Amino acid sequence: MTGRVVSVGLLTRYLKELIDRDDILGDIWVEGEASNVHVSQAGHIYFTLLDAESQIKCALFRKAALRQLYLPRIGDRITSHGRVGIYERDGTYQLYVDVIQASGTGIVALERERLRQQLAAEGLFEPSRKRLLPVAPAVIGVVTSKDGSVWHDILTVLRRRYPLTHVILAPSPVQGDHAPEALIAALSALQEDLKVEVIIVARGGGSDEELAAFNDERLLRAVFACRVPVISGIGHETDRTLIDEVADVRAATPTAAAELCTPSMRELQTGVNALRNRLQSAYSGLLAARRGDHISLSTRLAHGTPAKALVVFRARRERSTIRLFQVRWHHTAVLQARLNTHVGLLNAFRPRSVLSRGYSVLSKSISDAPLTSIDRMTAGDRITAQLLDGTLGMRIESVLPHLTVQTPKL
Amino acid sequence: MSQVSSAPPFDDWAKLASEGNFEEVSAALESVVDWLERGGMPLDISIQCYESGVLLSERCAVMLRDADLRISEIETRAFPGRVASLSDDDL
């Protein structure tokens, strides 16, 4: 190479390739103080990291910047992750940042944050891809350690809440260097059983180091790719691991995970009772409707029978008979009254009764009709007077007509 | 004649009542109830529906009463062989 002249461009490209090929420079955490922070119009953030000895230019592009929980301000002590690369046009090297944290965070936490952001950027935590848990799974898979209380606690919950299910344990160590591989193997073994409807990945509480397996990128990707919904139940309430982010449902504890994917027997009993009540009422409703139809038909039928007509007829006849009696009685009474009047009148005109009151009947002779007028009667005529107990022979002495009372004419 | 809806699936219900798991049996019971609530069936079909429903609900009750958690365990075959290579890689 000595004595050979190269162009600036070639040299820069050579340097770029050298740097790009370097594993350490491709994945490095750098700590320093932020200065010269400015945001470009496109939303990229450029800043310089300084310490007492040196400085490096940093670029945080817009896409990565959007994922950060924390953004640098001038004077902040920060730790940035990224890769070192050459910017060919200016012949400068810089740190292409993908994660920024305020300094003071441990390296494990920094790594976890980097992974969190990376997986978030890939969409592994997308709420839209979270699947619903089956309401009453027939088969539940559990990935946890066979020793320890977690498995026992899960069984206790399942026995109490939902003993109808079949639970399959895929045992795996839950801490230590080999735990991630073992957990992944357990997860995939459960997925081979096509009846498994949901998988619980559980572990009791522990330190960050003890829970490290549940932040392992390989395991997280395996959970993401799992055929059935996964519930994470890692540690206690306050323990957060990345598996909680990627799981379909995060349960605060292993027992909570068992509860989340099972209905309680009481709920089931209530559901069955409700169905049974609906069954009864639907059926008796139908029957009642049928019976109603039948009754109305029978009624209509009964209305049409001769018996009914007979009853009506009979009633009508009875009414007529009564009226007939009434009419007859009334008629008789009227006749009786009229008869009484006539009898009275007859009595009034009976000759004897007239004679007994002091009147007498005059006639030319006993066989003649009674005299009612002086007409054609003259003094000296003989007449007879019939009294109650005998007859008088008499001679008329004088005939005097009644004096007509003259009423003065007006 | 205009009613296109097919007859209730009595055979399926009978099969589930004898072989189904709780979910299937209670789902079948629900479908029986739906049929009955929809109505419009001849009386003998309604009665048959009702009888299926009674059978299924009794089955549910028995399953709830006799439920006993089934527990099994599977081997995770892939695991033991890999331990060594993993630790080699890590070191």
Short mmCIF file of C-alpha atoms in Angstrom, two decimals:
data_model
loop_
_atom_site.label_atom_id
_atom_site.label_comp_id
_atom_site.label_asym_id
_atom_site.label_seq_id
_atom_site.Cartn_x
_atom_site.Cartn_y
_atom_site.Cartn_z
CA MET A 1 0.00 0.00 0.00
CA THR A 2 2.88 2.31 0.64
CA GLY A 3 3.46 4.87 -2.05
CA ARG A 4 -0.03 4.49 -3.44
CA VAL A 5 -2.12 7.66 -3.72
CA VAL A 6 -5.83 7.30 -3.02
CA SER A 7 -8.64 9.72 -3.42
CA VAL A 8 -10.38 11.30 -0.42
CA GLY A 9 -13.56 9.50 -1.35
CA LEU A 10 -11.85 6.12 -1.50
CA LEU A 11 -10.18 6.71 1.86
CA THR A 12 -13.44 7.72 3.44
CA ARG A 13 -15.23 4.71 1.99
CA TYR A 14 -12.43 2.49 3.29
CA LEU A 15 -12.73 3.97 6.76
CA LYS A 16 -16.49 3.62 6.65
CA GLU A 17 -16.23 -0.05 5.80
CA LEU A 18 -13.74 -0.60 8.60
CA ILE A 19 -15.97 1.01 11.12
CA ASP A 20 -19.15 -0.63 9.88
CA ARG A 21 -17.53 -4.03 10.16
CA ASP A 22 -16.56 -3.51 13.79
CA ASP A 23 -18.79 -5.32 16.29
CA ILE A 24 -18.00 -3.05 19.20
CA LEU A 25 -18.65 0.15 17.25
CA GLY A 26 -21.88 -1.29 15.89
CA ASP A 27 -23.52 -1.73 19.28
CA ILE A 28 -22.19 0.58 21.95
CA TRP A 29 -23.30 2.61 24.95
CA VAL A 30 -21.64 5.98 25.33
CA GLU A 31 -21.92 8.27 28.30
CA GLY A 32 -21.30 12.02 28.33
CA GLU A 33 -22.76 15.49 28.64
CA ALA A 34 -25.13 16.73 25.98
CA SER A 35 -24.38 20.01 24.22
CA ASN A 36 -25.23 21.76 20.95
CA VAL A 37 -28.63 20.12 20.95
CA HIS A 38 -30.73 21.16 18.01
CA VAL A 39 -33.71 19.79 16.18
CA SER A 40 -33.80 19.89 12.38
CA GLN A 41 -36.89 20.78 10.40
CA ALA A 42 -37.34 17.13 9.54
CA GLY A 43 -37.48 16.31 13.25
CA HIS A 44 -34.01 14.76 13.56
CA ILE A 45 -32.14 15.65 16.73
CA TYR A 46 -28.42 16.49 16.51
CA PHE A 47 -26.23 16.97 19.57
CA THR A 48 -22.69 16.53 20.81
CA LEU A 49 -21.60 14.29 23.66
CA LEU A 50 -18.69 15.70 25.66
CA ASP A 51 -16.48 14.75 28.49
CA ALA A 52 -13.27 16.24 29.87
CA GLU A 53 -11.18 14.60 27.20
CA SER A 54 -13.12 14.54 23.97
CA GLN A 55 -16.42 14.84 22.12
CA ILE A 56 -18.48 12.98 19.52
CA LYS A 57 -21.25 14.19 17.25
CA CYS A 58 -24.53 12.36 17.65
CA ALA A 59 -27.60 12.02 15.44
CA LEU A 60 -30.95 10.82 16.70
CA PHE A 61 -33.20 10.46 13.70
CA ARG A 62 -36.86 11.35 13.87
CA LYS A 63 -38.19 7.79 13.88
CA ALA A 64 -35.99 6.81 16.82
CA ALA A 65 -36.60 10.13 18.55
CA LEU A 66 -40.35 9.44 18.58
CA ARG A 67 -39.81 6.27 20.59
CA GLN A 68 -37.80 7.95 23.37
CA LEU A 69 -39.29 8.52 26.76
CA TYR A 70 -36.48 10.99 27.39
CA LEU A 71 -34.88 13.58 25.10
CA PRO A 72 -31.56 15.29 25.79
CA ARG A 73 -31.23 18.93 26.84
CA ILE A 74 -28.01 20.90 26.91
CA GLY A 75 -26.00 20.10 30.02
CA ASP A 76 -27.75 16.75 30.76
CA ARG A 77 -25.59 13.78 31.55
CA ILE A 78 -26.87 11.09 29.28
CA THR A 79 -26.12 7.58 28.14
CA SER A 80 -26.78 6.87 24.47
CA HIS A 81 -26.86 3.63 22.59
CA GLY A 82 -26.17 3.33 18.92
CA ARG A 83 -23.56 2.61 16.29
CA VAL A 84 -20.60 4.67 15.22
CA GLY A 85 -20.52 5.47 11.52
CA ILE A 86 -18.86 7.74 8.99
CA TYR A 87 -20.74 10.57 7.37
CA GLU A 88 -19.03 10.44 4.03
CA ARG A 89 -19.86 13.88 2.71
CA ASP A 90 -18.19 15.64 5.65
CA GLY A 91 -15.67 12.94 6.38
CA THR A 92 -16.72 12.95 9.97
CA TYR A 93 -17.65 10.13 12.23
CA GLN A 94 -20.66 10.24 14.51
CA LEU A 95 -22.83 8.19 16.79
CA TYR A 96 -26.12 7.19 15.23
CA VAL A 97 -28.24 7.01 18.38
CA ASP A 98 -31.23 4.72 18.81
CA VAL A 99 -31.74 4.88 22.58
CA ILE A 100 -31.18 7.66 25.06
CA GLN A 101 -31.40 7.44 28.81
CA ALA A 102 -30.54 9.89 31.52
CA SER A 103 -27.33 8.69 33.13
CA GLY A 104 -27.39 6.77 36.37
CA THR A 105 -29.25 3.81 34.97
CA GLY A 106 -27.58 0.42 35.21
CA ILE A 107 -26.41 -1.31 32.04
CA VAL A 108 -28.98 -4.10 32.38
CA ALA A 109 -31.75 -1.56 32.60
CA LEU A 110 -30.24 0.31 29.65
CA GLU A 111 -30.15 -2.86 27.61
CA ARG A 112 -33.69 -3.67 28.54
CA GLU A 113 -34.81 -0.20 27.53
CA ARG A 114 -33.01 -0.54 24.22
CA LEU A 115 -34.70 -3.88 23.60
CA ARG A 116 -38.05 -2.46 24.63
CA GLN A 117 -37.72 0.32 22.13
CA GLN A 118 -36.53 -1.97 19.40
CA LEU A 119 -39.38 -4.43 19.87
CA ALA A 120 -41.85 -1.58 20.18
CA ALA A 121 -40.58 -0.23 16.88
CA GLU A 122 -41.11 -3.65 15.35
CA GLY A 123 -44.68 -3.70 16.61
CA LEU A 124 -44.37 -6.55 19.09
CA PHE A 125 -46.23 -4.59 21.74
CA GLU A 126 -48.97 -3.28 19.48
CA PRO A 127 -52.27 -3.27 21.38
CA SER A 128 -54.04 -4.11 18.12
CA ARG A 129 -52.39 -7.52 17.93
CA LYS A 130 -53.37 -8.53 21.46
CA ARG A 131 -55.72 -11.46 21.30
CA LEU A 132 -58.76 -12.02 23.47
CA LEU A 133 -58.50 -14.80 26.01
CA PRO A 134 -60.88 -17.73 25.66
CA VAL A 135 -63.68 -17.41 28.18
CA ALA A 136 -63.71 -21.01 29.31
CA PRO A 137 -60.73 -22.84 27.84
CA ALA A 138 -61.00 -26.61 27.77
CA VAL A 139 -57.22 -26.96 27.90
CA ILE A 140 -54.79 -24.53 29.53
CA GLY A 141 -51.03 -24.75 29.11
CA VAL A 142 -48.73 -23.57 31.86
CA VAL A 143 -45.04 -22.81 31.51
CA THR A 144 -43.38 -22.56 34.88
CA SER A 145 -41.10 -24.36 37.26
CA LYS A 146 -42.38 -27.63 38.64
CA ASP A 147 -40.80 -26.86 41.98
CA GLY A 148 -41.86 -23.97 44.10
CA SER A 149 -45.24 -22.63 44.97
CA VAL A 150 -46.26 -21.09 41.64
CA TRP A 151 -47.43 -24.32 40.01
CA HIS A 152 -49.19 -25.33 43.20
CA ASP A 153 -50.89 -21.94 43.49
CA ILE A 154 -52.09 -22.09 39.91
CA LEU A 155 -53.54 -25.55 40.48
CA THR A 156 -55.31 -24.33 43.60
CA VAL A 157 -56.94 -21.49 41.70
CA LEU A 158 -57.95 -23.72 38.79
CA ARG A 159 -59.38 -26.36 41.11
CA ARG A 160 -61.45 -23.80 42.93
CA ARG A 161 -62.52 -21.72 39.97
CA TYR A 162 -62.72 -23.96 36.99
CA PRO A 163 -62.10 -27.66 37.61
CA LEU A 164 -63.72 -28.42 34.24
CA THR A 165 -60.50 -27.63 32.49
CA HIS A 166 -57.51 -29.74 31.64
CA VAL A 167 -54.24 -28.13 32.63
CA ILE A 168 -50.95 -29.16 31.04
CA LEU A 169 -47.67 -28.21 32.62
CA ALA A 170 -44.61 -27.74 30.46
CA PRO A 171 -41.97 -27.53 33.19
CA SER A 172 -39.04 -25.21 32.75
CA PRO A 173 -36.45 -23.53 34.91
CA VAL A 174 -37.42 -19.89 35.31
CA GLN A 175 -34.08 -18.38 36.15
CA GLY A 176 -30.47 -18.84 35.22
CA ASP A 177 -28.62 -18.69 31.94
CA HIS A 178 -30.50 -21.59 30.38
CA ALA A 179 -33.93 -20.43 31.41
CA PRO A 180 -34.76 -18.56 28.17
CA GLU A 181 -34.01 -21.58 25.98
CA ALA A 182 -35.95 -23.86 28.29
CA LEU A 183 -38.90 -21.50 28.45
CA ILE A 184 -38.98 -21.27 24.66
CA ALA A 185 -38.87 -25.06 24.38
CA ALA A 186 -41.71 -25.40 26.87
CA LEU A 187 -43.75 -22.82 25.00
CA SER A 188 -43.30 -24.60 21.70
CA ALA A 189 -44.02 -28.02 23.23
CA LEU A 190 -47.37 -26.70 24.46
CA GLN A 191 -48.18 -25.27 21.06
CA GLU A 192 -47.75 -28.68 19.52
CA ASP A 193 -50.81 -29.79 21.45
CA LEU A 194 -53.57 -28.36 19.30
CA LYS A 195 -56.10 -28.53 22.11
CA VAL A 196 -54.25 -25.96 24.19
CA GLU A 197 -56.29 -22.76 23.99
CA VAL A 198 -54.24 -20.43 26.14
CA ILE A 199 -50.81 -20.49 27.77
CA ILE A 200 -49.81 -19.04 31.10
CA VAL A 201 -46.13 -18.17 31.53
CA ALA A 202 -45.56 -17.75 35.23
CA ARG A 203 -42.91 -17.22 37.81
CA GLY A 204 -42.83 -16.09 41.41
CA GLY A 205 -41.35 -12.79 42.48
CA GLY A 206 -37.62 -12.13 42.38
CA SER A 207 -34.86 -9.63 41.81
CA ASP A 208 -34.27 -8.07 38.39
CA GLU A 209 -31.51 -10.60 37.81
CA GLU A 210 -33.73 -13.52 38.73
CA LEU A 211 -36.41 -12.25 36.37
CA ALA A 212 -33.93 -11.60 33.56
CA ALA A 213 -35.08 -14.59 31.49
CA PHE A 214 -38.40 -12.86 30.97
CA ASN A 215 -36.62 -9.95 29.30
CA ASP A 216 -34.79 -12.24 26.90
CA GLU A 217 -35.30 -11.18 23.31
CA ARG A 218 -35.59 -14.75 22.02
CA LEU A 219 -38.30 -15.58 24.53
CA LEU A 220 -40.13 -12.35 23.76
CA ARG A 221 -40.15 -13.18 20.06
CA ALA A 222 -41.34 -16.70 20.83
CA VAL A 223 -44.21 -15.33 22.89
CA PHE A 224 -45.06 -12.93 20.10
CA ALA A 225 -45.16 -15.80 17.62
CA CYS A 226 -47.18 -18.08 19.88
CA ARG A 227 -50.15 -19.77 18.22
CA VAL A 228 -52.50 -19.14 21.14
CA PRO A 229 -52.90 -16.18 23.50
CA VAL A 230 -50.28 -15.92 26.22
CA ILE A 231 -50.83 -14.56 29.72
CA SER A 232 -47.80 -13.45 31.63
CA GLY A 233 -47.88 -13.79 35.38
CA ILE A 234 -44.42 -12.89 36.53
CA GLY A 235 -43.51 -11.99 40.07
CA HIS A 236 -45.49 -9.66 42.24
CA GLU A 237 -47.61 -6.65 41.38
CA THR A 238 -44.66 -4.32 41.08
CA ASP A 239 -42.40 -6.53 38.98
CA ARG A 240 -42.37 -5.49 35.34
CA THR A 241 -40.66 -7.51 32.66
CA LEU A 242 -40.81 -7.17 28.90
CA ILE A 243 -42.81 -10.38 28.59
CA ASP A 244 -45.64 -8.39 30.16
CA GLU A 245 -45.51 -6.04 27.18
CA VAL A 246 -45.53 -8.70 24.53
CA ALA A 247 -48.01 -11.10 26.17
CA ASP A 248 -51.62 -10.81 25.11
CA VAL A 249 -52.59 -10.17 28.70
CA ARG A 250 -50.42 -9.21 31.64
CA ALA A 251 -51.48 -10.58 34.99
CA ALA A 252 -50.03 -9.10 38.15
CA THR A 253 -49.26 -12.50 39.67
CA PRO A 254 -49.33 -16.18 38.64
CA THR A 255 -52.62 -16.79 40.44
CA ALA A 256 -54.13 -13.72 38.81
CA ALA A 257 -53.09 -15.23 35.47
CA ALA A 258 -54.99 -18.42 36.32
CA GLU A 259 -58.01 -16.35 37.27
CA LEU A 260 -57.91 -14.23 34.15
CA CYS A 261 -58.29 -17.14 31.77
CA THR A 262 -61.01 -18.99 33.66
CA PRO A 263 -64.62 -18.34 34.53
CA SER A 264 -65.61 -19.09 38.10
CA MET A 265 -67.82 -22.08 38.82
CA ARG A 266 -70.32 -19.69 40.30
CA GLU A 267 -70.50 -17.72 37.07
CA LEU A 268 -70.91 -20.94 35.14
CA GLN A 269 -73.60 -22.16 37.49
CA THR A 270 -75.40 -18.85 37.16
CA GLY A 271 -75.10 -19.05 33.40
CA VAL A 272 -76.50 -22.56 33.28
CA ASN A 273 -79.34 -21.62 35.62
CA ALA A 274 -80.17 -18.62 33.47
CA LEU A 275 -80.23 -20.82 30.37
CA ARG A 276 -82.39 -23.34 32.15
CA ASN A 277 -84.84 -20.62 33.18
CA ARG A 278 -84.97 -19.33 29.64
CA LEU A 279 -85.56 -22.86 28.43
CA GLN A 280 -88.44 -23.32 30.86
CA SER A 281 -90.07 -20.00 30.16
CA ALA A 282 -89.66 -20.28 26.40
CA TYR A 283 -91.18 -23.72 26.49
CA SER A 284 -94.01 -22.89 28.85
CA GLY A 285 -94.61 -19.74 26.81
CA LEU A 286 -95.00 -21.86 23.70
CA LEU A 287 -97.25 -24.30 25.52
CA ALA A 288 -99.34 -21.51 26.97
CA ALA A 289 -99.76 -20.03 23.51
CA ARG A 290 -100.80 -23.43 22.19
CA ARG A 291 -103.17 -23.94 25.08
CA GLY A 292 -104.57 -20.48 24.47
CA ASP A 293 -105.22 -21.39 20.83
CA HIS A 294 -106.85 -24.61 21.94
CA ILE A 295 -109.03 -22.90 24.51
CA SER A 296 -110.23 -20.29 22.09
CA LEU A 297 -111.02 -23.01 19.57
CA SER A 298 -112.94 -24.98 22.19
CA THR A 299 -114.79 -21.87 23.14
CA ARG A 300 -115.69 -21.17 19.59
CA LEU A 301 -116.72 -24.77 19.18
CA ALA A 302 -118.86 -24.60 22.31
CA HIS A 303 -120.51 -21.46 21.00
CA GLY A 304 -121.57 -23.34 17.92
CA THR A 305 -123.15 -26.39 19.58
CA PRO A 306 -126.93 -27.06 19.68
CA ALA A 307 -126.63 -27.22 23.44
CA LYS A 308 -125.89 -23.55 23.51
CA ALA A 309 -128.77 -22.83 21.19
CA LEU A 310 -131.01 -24.94 23.40
CA VAL A 311 -130.05 -22.98 26.43
CA VAL A 312 -130.76 -19.74 24.67
CA PHE A 313 -133.98 -21.09 23.36
CA ARG A 314 -134.98 -22.38 26.76
CA ALA A 315 -134.28 -19.08 28.38
CA ARG A 316 -136.21 -17.26 25.74
CA ARG A 317 -139.11 -19.63 26.20
CA GLU A 318 -139.10 -19.13 29.91
CA ARG A 319 -139.20 -15.43 29.47
CA SER A 320 -142.10 -15.77 27.05
CA THR A 321 -143.99 -17.99 29.44
CA ILE A 322 -143.58 -15.52 32.21
CA ARG A 323 -144.74 -12.72 30.03
CA LEU A 324 -147.63 -14.81 28.94
CA PHE A 325 -148.65 -15.37 32.53
CA GLN A 326 -148.23 -11.74 33.27
CA VAL A 327 -150.35 -10.71 30.34
CA ARG A 328 -152.99 -13.22 31.17
CA TRP A 329 -153.14 -12.14 34.77
CA HIS A 330 -153.36 -8.51 33.80
CA HIS A 331 -156.07 -9.19 31.32
CA THR A 332 -158.13 -11.10 33.89
CA ALA A 333 -157.76 -8.32 36.42
CA VAL A 334 -158.98 -5.77 33.95
CA LEU A 335 -161.96 -7.91 33.06
CA GLN A 336 -162.73 -8.51 36.70
CA ALA A 337 -162.68 -4.80 37.43
CA ARG A 338 -164.89 -4.07 34.50
CA LEU A 339 -167.28 -6.80 35.60
CA ASN A 340 -167.43 -5.38 39.11
CA THR A 341 -168.39 -2.02 37.67
CA HIS A 342 -171.11 -3.57 35.63
CA VAL A 343 -172.43 -5.57 38.55
CA GLY A 344 -172.50 -2.38 40.61
CA LEU A 345 -174.36 -0.61 37.89
CA LEU A 346 -176.74 -3.51 37.56
CA ASN A 347 -177.36 -3.46 41.26
CA ALA A 348 -177.99 0.25 41.12
CA PHE A 349 -180.65 -0.23 38.53
CA ARG A 350 -182.39 -3.21 40.09
CA PRO A 351 -186.14 -2.24 40.54
CA ARG A 352 -186.43 -3.62 44.03
CA SER A 353 -183.58 -1.62 45.29
CA VAL A 354 -185.10 1.50 43.73
CA LEU A 355 -188.45 0.75 45.30
CA SER A 356 -186.82 0.13 48.67
CA ARG A 357 -185.50 3.64 48.63
CA GLY A 358 -189.06 5.06 48.46
CA TYR A 359 -189.54 5.39 44.75
CA SER A 360 -192.47 3.82 42.96
CA VAL A 361 -193.15 2.83 39.40
CA LEU A 362 -196.22 4.21 37.69
CA SER A 363 -197.82 2.58 34.73
CA LYS A 364 -201.22 2.47 33.00
CA SER A 365 -201.43 -1.14 34.11
CA ILE A 366 -199.03 -3.61 35.62
CA SER A 367 -198.17 -5.05 32.25
CA ASP A 368 -197.49 -1.70 30.65
CA ALA A 369 -194.18 0.05 30.52
CA PRO A 370 -193.50 2.49 33.30
CA LEU A 371 -194.71 6.05 32.80
CA THR A 372 -191.98 8.58 32.26
CA SER A 373 -193.95 11.58 30.99
CA ILE A 374 -197.22 13.43 31.57
CA ASP A 375 -197.75 13.43 27.89
CA ARG A 376 -201.03 12.00 26.86
CA MET A 377 -202.13 11.75 30.49
CA THR A 378 -205.36 13.42 31.54
CA ALA A 379 -207.17 13.92 34.81
CA GLY A 380 -209.41 10.99 35.62
CA ASP A 381 -207.07 8.37 34.01
CA ARG A 382 -206.51 5.30 36.05
CA ILE A 383 -202.99 4.23 36.76
CA THR A 384 -201.21 1.79 39.00
CA ALA A 385 -198.31 2.46 41.35
CA GLN A 386 -196.02 -0.39 42.19
CA LEU A 387 -194.47 -0.15 45.65
CA LEU A 388 -192.06 -2.54 47.32
CA ASP A 389 -194.69 -4.77 48.79
CA GLY A 390 -197.75 -4.21 46.56
CA THR A 391 -199.66 -2.20 43.96
CA LEU A 392 -201.92 0.83 44.38
CA GLY A 393 -204.81 1.55 42.00
CA MET A 394 -204.95 5.33 41.53
CA ARG A 395 -206.81 8.08 39.61
CA ILE A 396 -205.11 11.17 38.28
CA GLU A 397 -206.59 14.36 39.65
CA SER A 398 -204.63 16.86 37.70
CA VAL A 399 -201.87 17.06 35.15
CA LEU A 400 -199.43 19.84 35.75
CA PRO A 401 -196.38 20.12 33.57
CA HIS A 402 -193.15 21.34 35.22
CA LEU A 403 -192.57 24.98 34.88
CA THR A 404 -189.66 25.49 32.55
CA VAL A 405 -187.20 27.77 34.04
CA GLN A 406 -186.72 30.55 31.60
CA THR A 407 -183.23 31.69 31.42
CA PRO A 408 -183.02 35.22 30.30
CA LYS A 409 -181.55 35.56 26.89
CA LEU A 410 -178.66 37.80 26.62
CA MET B 1 -93.86 -23.32 3.05
CA SER B 2 -92.10 -19.97 2.92
CA GLN B 3 -90.14 -20.82 6.06
CA VAL B 4 -86.67 -21.78 4.84
CA SER B 5 -85.10 -22.33 8.28
CA SER B 6 -84.04 -25.91 8.61
CA ALA B 7 -85.08 -28.23 11.39
CA PRO B 8 -83.31 -27.97 14.76
CA PRO B 9 -80.07 -30.03 14.87
CA PHE B 10 -81.35 -32.65 17.28
CA ASP B 11 -78.63 -35.14 16.36
CA ASP B 12 -75.82 -32.63 17.06
CA TRP B 13 -77.38 -31.75 20.38
CA ALA B 14 -77.71 -35.38 21.36
CA LYS B 15 -74.10 -36.01 20.39
CA LEU B 16 -72.85 -33.03 22.39
CA ALA B 17 -74.98 -34.00 25.37
CA SER B 18 -73.11 -37.28 25.52
CA GLU B 19 -69.62 -36.29 24.38
CA GLY B 20 -69.22 -32.52 24.51
CA ASN B 21 -67.16 -30.57 26.97
CA PHE B 22 -68.83 -28.03 29.19
CA GLU B 23 -68.43 -25.17 26.74
CA GLU B 24 -69.91 -27.17 23.91
CA VAL B 25 -72.78 -28.47 26.01
CA SER B 26 -73.70 -25.06 27.34
CA ALA B 27 -73.40 -23.55 23.85
CA ALA B 28 -75.75 -26.27 22.59
CA LEU B 29 -78.14 -25.51 25.43
CA GLU B 30 -78.09 -21.86 24.45
CA SER B 31 -78.88 -22.73 20.87
CA VAL B 32 -81.81 -24.88 22.02
CA VAL B 33 -83.13 -21.94 24.00
CA ASP B 34 -82.69 -19.69 20.97
CA TRP B 35 -84.73 -22.09 18.87
CA LEU B 36 -87.49 -22.22 21.44
CA GLU B 37 -87.52 -18.48 21.94
CA ARG B 38 -87.69 -17.92 18.21
CA GLY B 39 -90.81 -20.09 18.19
CA GLY B 40 -92.75 -20.84 15.04
CA MET B 41 -92.21 -24.58 15.26
CA PRO B 42 -94.80 -27.31 15.25
CA LEU B 43 -95.71 -28.46 18.75
CA ASP B 44 -93.96 -31.82 18.53
CA ILE B 45 -90.71 -30.14 17.40
CA SER B 46 -90.96 -27.69 20.31
CA ILE B 47 -91.40 -30.58 22.69
CA GLN B 48 -88.40 -32.33 21.19
CA CYS B 49 -86.40 -29.09 21.55
CA TYR B 50 -87.42 -28.80 25.14
CA GLU B 51 -86.40 -32.38 25.83
CA SER B 52 -83.00 -31.76 24.23
CA GLY B 53 -82.65 -28.64 26.38
CA VAL B 54 -83.48 -30.52 29.56
CA LEU B 55 -80.96 -33.21 28.66
CA LEU B 56 -78.24 -30.64 27.95
CA SER B 57 -78.92 -28.61 31.07
CA GLU B 58 -78.81 -31.74 33.18
CA ARG B 59 -75.52 -32.61 31.54
CA CYS B 60 -74.19 -29.15 32.40
CA ALA B 61 -75.28 -29.53 35.99
CA VAL B 62 -73.65 -32.93 36.26
CA MET B 63 -70.43 -31.63 34.72
CA LEU B 64 -70.34 -28.74 37.15
CA ARG B 65 -71.06 -31.04 40.06
CA ASP B 66 -68.54 -33.71 39.15
CA ALA B 67 -65.85 -31.45 37.74
CA ASP B 68 -62.39 -32.61 38.65
CA LEU B 69 -59.35 -30.76 37.39
CA ARG B 70 -57.34 -32.84 34.91
CA ILE B 71 -53.62 -32.33 35.27
CA SER B 72 -50.88 -33.56 33.00
CA GLU B 73 -47.34 -32.72 32.17
CA ILE B 74 -45.37 -32.75 28.94
CA GLU B 75 -41.73 -33.28 28.24
CA THR B 76 -39.93 -30.39 26.67
CA ARG B 77 -37.71 -32.59 24.54
CA ALA B 78 -35.90 -29.79 22.81
CA PHE B 79 -34.47 -28.51 26.02
CA PRO B 80 -31.84 -30.89 27.47
CA GLY B 81 -29.79 -31.26 24.29
CA ARG B 82 -29.35 -27.54 23.92
CA VAL B 83 -28.09 -26.70 27.35
CA ALA B 84 -24.49 -27.47 26.64
CA SER B 85 -24.23 -25.64 23.35
CA LEU B 86 -25.95 -22.62 24.83
CA SER B 87 -23.50 -22.36 27.70
CA ASP B 88 -20.64 -22.84 25.28
CA ASP B 89 -21.89 -19.99 23.16
CA ASP B 90 -22.32 -17.72 26.12
CA LEU B 91 -18.84 -18.30 27.48
#
